[in-house]
Structure formats: structure tokens, C-alpha cells
């Protein structure tokens, strides 16, 4: 009983110490540049901040869905027997992973987007972000697929399971349990990477803060809050992931809901 | 059960594994023995419809096996197959491993499948293990579960690919006892094995496979006590060298 209390105290004390160290560092830094914190001017833009927050979430969710689709196609396509498809998928993954997102945004928006008449910058933003993240998701899925023991498919064949049911009952549950942590990490990346869409004036969270900064000049308060808001989103994602990981451990979720 | 092989050959990338095998016999339980690399597993997979031969024809009870994916899918449903190891779905519990073929291949209701599965699990001494995942089971339990999964669909033929070669002697006995019981119940079996004692005592026929051809075959008791080919004599000398 006593050791248990000691242990709890030790943990809580350590947490408090970390918080104190970080806060002190921040506070001393502010003192050194003689800055007085004032969040009041930022709060005047509450409604716009909310809109930006929701826009970032919407773009990220849209991109997550689309990039999963693109990633899955590119992962499977790399193994296609049709060489054109296989090469196309490999080139796509290599080129996208080998170039900065900023370059891709400019290239796709101003050149490809203009050439093919994609005027809507929100749609363009989601498409570009999905293309970018899809290449990373393709690699995650490909790695996951290759990690599945071929014996699992042999068992499925031996009991006379059809290819469709093999995919649904064997491949996908095993794959999901293996790649879920990596996928969740990628979703956190999507949320953060969406901030770069501000360069084509998509009014998501970062763009909103930039516009607000041009009015109130409170750069520290604005960008500190911006970081905090992104952190809230990614932190929630990691909490959800931890829950899903438990559910997908041995993929027993599927087993119970076949 | 009657099995007829006519000129069955199999090669992988030009390497001949089975070389023009012709064989015909009636059997209820058959053991396939022979040195490693003789092609035993390959032959078993061809009989089970998991591999297509490069050439030749196979007849089971007078019916020709057609090696097209469509036909094979239906054929495999009538066969039980037990692998040497890792032969269970790793993401499913014992119970779900056993019920999956019933529910998703034969289309039996989940309640009925569960009922059948529980009966079979307790018969094979796995009554308390239904909720466990394969990695939580011992090697012997895994193999018994594989056999349960293979026989729950009431196959006309059970094929076993060295089901005990990854087990220690005690667990081997566990699995072989169970198999013996199934054979006595009238289940047709073909087993690839290195357990000469089991081949001799429990299997009515034995095939000796060496270098991709059947060197010798016949009733188990005769083959092991009176080997006629030098290859089999040589093989038995090696296998039984340290036998007590």
C-alpha cells in the first residue's frame, strides 16, 4: 500500500517537473525578449479560427480517405503482371516520395491544375495532399502485404475459400492489425502537412493565422496557439489509434463480426 | 479409396521434383515415406489440389481431377489438409479457425458451426482452448487443432504433411493417437511422415518415394520388414540406426 502511494507520487512528481521545466524555459525566453503575453486580440478572431480548424479537419479527413484509396491501388498495382501498371505505380511512389510537398503543390496547382481547369483550390488541395500521402501509404500497405506469411493463403486455398473471401477474412484483418499504427502516424502527418496548402491560399488553420497575424502582429501568441491546435488534433488521433490497436490486436474484432 | 496416378511429373523452374509417377492402389490409410527432397510434400500437394502437376493425370475413386482453379476450389472442399507447421489462421481464435470452413465455405449457420466445433474440440482434448489464439497453444495443440479444422467438414480424404516433425516425442504421440482414432473411424488418410512406427502399425499401405519416383510400395508390414530395393534398405538403415 505504501509503496503504491510512493510510486504514484513519483510518477505525478515527474510529470509536474517536466511541465515546470518546459514552462520555465518558455517563460525565460519571453522575458529575454521582453515580451508581454496578450491573447485577447487573437480571441477576437474566434469565429475565423473555428472555421480554419474545421477546414483543416475536413481537408485532412478527405485526404485520408482519398490517399488510402490511392495508396491501396498503388500498393497492389506494383505487383501487377501488366508491366505498364506496375512501372506506373513504382514511378509514382518514387517520384512523390523523392520530392518536397511544397514543390508538388506549386507544380500540380499552377501547371497541372491550370492546364486541366481545376479552379477550386479546396478540391485541388485535397487532391494534391492525397497524391502526396498516397505514396507513403502505398509503401505502408506494400510492406504490410509482404509481411503476411504465404502459408496463410495456402491454408485458405486448402479449405476451398474463394479469393474474394480470402481477401475479406484473411488478408485485410491481418494487414490492418499490422499497419494500423503506421497508418495512424500517417494521418497525423496529413493533418500537419495540410498547413502547406496555405501557399495556394486555402483558408485552413495556418492560412487563417497568417491572415490574423497581418492584422494584430501578435506573432508569438498566434503561432503558439496554431501549434497547440495542431497538437490537439494529432493527440486525439494518437489516442484513437491506441484504442484501435487494442481492438485489432490479433484482429479479433473481425473474428467476432464475421 | 482408390487412387490412380498416370505419368505425374512436376518440375519447378526446370528442376524435376516428381518424375513420371504411375501408381494405382486401393487404400484406407497410406503413409508416404522417403528421404528429404524426395518430392513427398509436392506429391501430397498435387493430390490435395494445391499444386498442378506439370504433366500426368490423377484419378480419385475413378474421378479425374481437373487442375483448373474453378474445379480445384470445389475439389479442395472435399479434402482435408494438415500442414507441417503454422497451419492455422494466426488472427483467429481456435474456435474461429475451426468454424471458418463451416460458415464461409459450406454456408452452415454460426450457431450450428459453433456447436459442431465445441463437440470436436472437446473430443480432441481442446475443450478449454476455444478462445485462445494459435500462438497461445502448444505445438501439439496446434497440430490437433489443425486436424480438427481439417475433419470438421467431413472430407472424403485427409492429407497430412509431416504433421509431427516439429514436435517432441510426447506431443507426437498425442497427435498420432488422435490420428489413429480417426483412421479407425473409417477416415481415408494419406500421411507424409518420418514416424516409421506409425507408418508400420497404423497405415495399411506405404509408398516409398526417392528422387522423385516411387521405388517401392505395398502393405506397411511387408515393406518395412522386407525392403526389396537397395534405396529403401539404405533409407531404413539410416532412419532406424538409433532406434531402440
XYZ file of C-alpha atoms in Angstrom, chain A residues 38-179:
142
model
C -1.636 39.014 -24.785
C -4.077 36.538 -26.287
C -7.016 38.965 -26.285
C -6.507 40.210 -29.859
C -6.351 36.621 -31.111
C -9.588 35.754 -29.357
C -11.362 38.454 -31.353
C -10.925 36.171 -34.346
C -12.538 33.221 -32.614
C -15.043 32.528 -35.370
C -12.400 32.544 -38.109
C -10.173 30.283 -36.029
C -13.032 27.842 -35.664
C -13.642 27.917 -39.403
C -9.950 27.310 -40.082
C -9.878 24.451 -37.582
C -12.889 22.792 -39.191
C -11.427 23.356 -42.669
C -8.143 21.676 -41.677
C -10.093 18.746 -40.251
C -12.269 18.495 -43.366
C -9.284 18.627 -45.746
C -7.409 16.054 -43.653
C -10.373 13.696 -43.481
C -10.986 13.992 -47.226
C -7.308 13.401 -47.937
C -7.173 10.451 -45.573
C -9.984 8.722 -47.418
C -8.627 9.500 -50.878
C -4.996 8.737 -50.011
C -5.988 5.356 -48.568
C -7.676 4.562 -51.872
C -4.714 5.789 -53.942
C -2.229 4.067 -51.629
C -4.057 0.732 -51.784
C -4.253 0.879 -55.587
C -0.574 1.828 -55.908
C 0.470 -0.920 -53.465
C -1.456 -3.631 -55.300
C -0.596 -2.129 -58.701
C 3.130 -2.518 -58.085
C 2.613 -6.279 -58.167
C 0.535 -6.147 -61.357
C 1.515 -8.517 -64.143
C 0.845 -5.733 -66.644
C 4.224 -4.009 -66.729
C 2.799 -0.598 -67.638
C 0.680 -0.549 -64.477
C 3.473 -1.917 -62.298
C 6.003 0.664 -63.585
C 3.481 3.485 -63.330
C 2.845 2.696 -59.655
C 6.551 2.361 -58.877
C 7.425 5.639 -60.610
C 4.570 7.394 -58.808
C 5.746 6.224 -55.391
C 9.400 7.028 -56.102
C 8.828 10.494 -57.559
C 6.302 11.644 -54.947
C 8.416 10.382 -52.058
C 11.512 11.908 -53.587
C 10.261 15.485 -53.959
C 9.125 18.097 -51.406
C 5.408 18.640 -50.876
C 5.847 22.384 -51.443
C 7.213 21.775 -54.945
C 4.355 19.372 -55.689
C 1.747 21.894 -54.536
C 3.098 24.570 -56.869
C 3.591 22.148 -59.744
C 0.182 20.484 -59.538
C -1.785 23.606 -58.711
C -0.276 26.150 -61.097
C 0.699 23.888 -64.004
C -1.397 20.707 -64.000
C -4.386 22.332 -62.298
C -4.410 25.270 -64.696
C -3.942 23.027 -67.721
C -6.876 20.794 -66.802
C -9.097 23.559 -65.481
C -9.228 22.634 -61.798
C -10.235 26.012 -60.425
C -11.437 25.070 -56.952
C -8.414 25.412 -54.664
C -10.010 23.306 -51.910
C -10.602 20.409 -54.257
C -7.107 20.903 -55.688
C -5.679 20.981 -52.158
C -7.312 17.707 -51.188
C -6.210 16.070 -54.452
C -2.594 17.224 -54.114
C -2.365 16.221 -50.471
C -3.921 12.817 -51.247
C -1.450 12.211 -54.080
C 1.412 13.072 -51.728
C 0.278 10.993 -48.752
C -0.924 8.144 -51.026
C 2.674 7.366 -51.999
C 3.633 6.901 -48.348
C 0.510 4.869 -47.607
C 1.291 2.690 -50.646
C 4.633 1.804 -49.087
C 2.998 1.073 -45.720
C 0.428 -1.233 -47.344
C 3.019 -2.911 -49.589
C 5.234 -3.641 -46.594
C 2.238 -4.978 -44.663
C 1.156 -7.245 -47.510
C 4.675 -8.613 -47.941
C 4.913 -9.370 -44.223
C 1.965 -11.798 -44.344
C 3.113 -15.435 -44.226
C 2.300 -17.134 -47.558
C 1.155 -20.161 -45.532
C -1.946 -18.149 -44.548
C -3.005 -18.101 -48.215
C -2.157 -21.774 -48.615
C -4.478 -22.618 -45.711
C -7.214 -20.533 -47.300
C -6.776 -22.412 -50.573
C -6.666 -25.755 -48.812
C -10.062 -25.247 -47.207
C -11.519 -24.091 -50.518
C -12.012 -20.431 -49.658
C -12.715 -18.208 -52.672
C -10.234 -15.412 -53.497
C -12.776 -12.753 -52.512
C -13.418 -14.318 -49.125
C -9.689 -14.852 -48.619
C -9.177 -11.113 -49.039
C -12.044 -10.266 -46.677
C -11.426 -12.869 -43.982
C -7.661 -13.313 -44.088
C -5.681 -10.620 -45.889
C -7.452 -7.475 -44.706
C -7.752 -8.354 -40.982
C -4.100 -9.428 -40.763
C -2.992 -6.433 -42.816
C -4.976 -3.973 -40.700
C -3.568 -5.272 -37.431
C -0.044 -4.875 -38.820
C -0.262 -1.447 -40.471
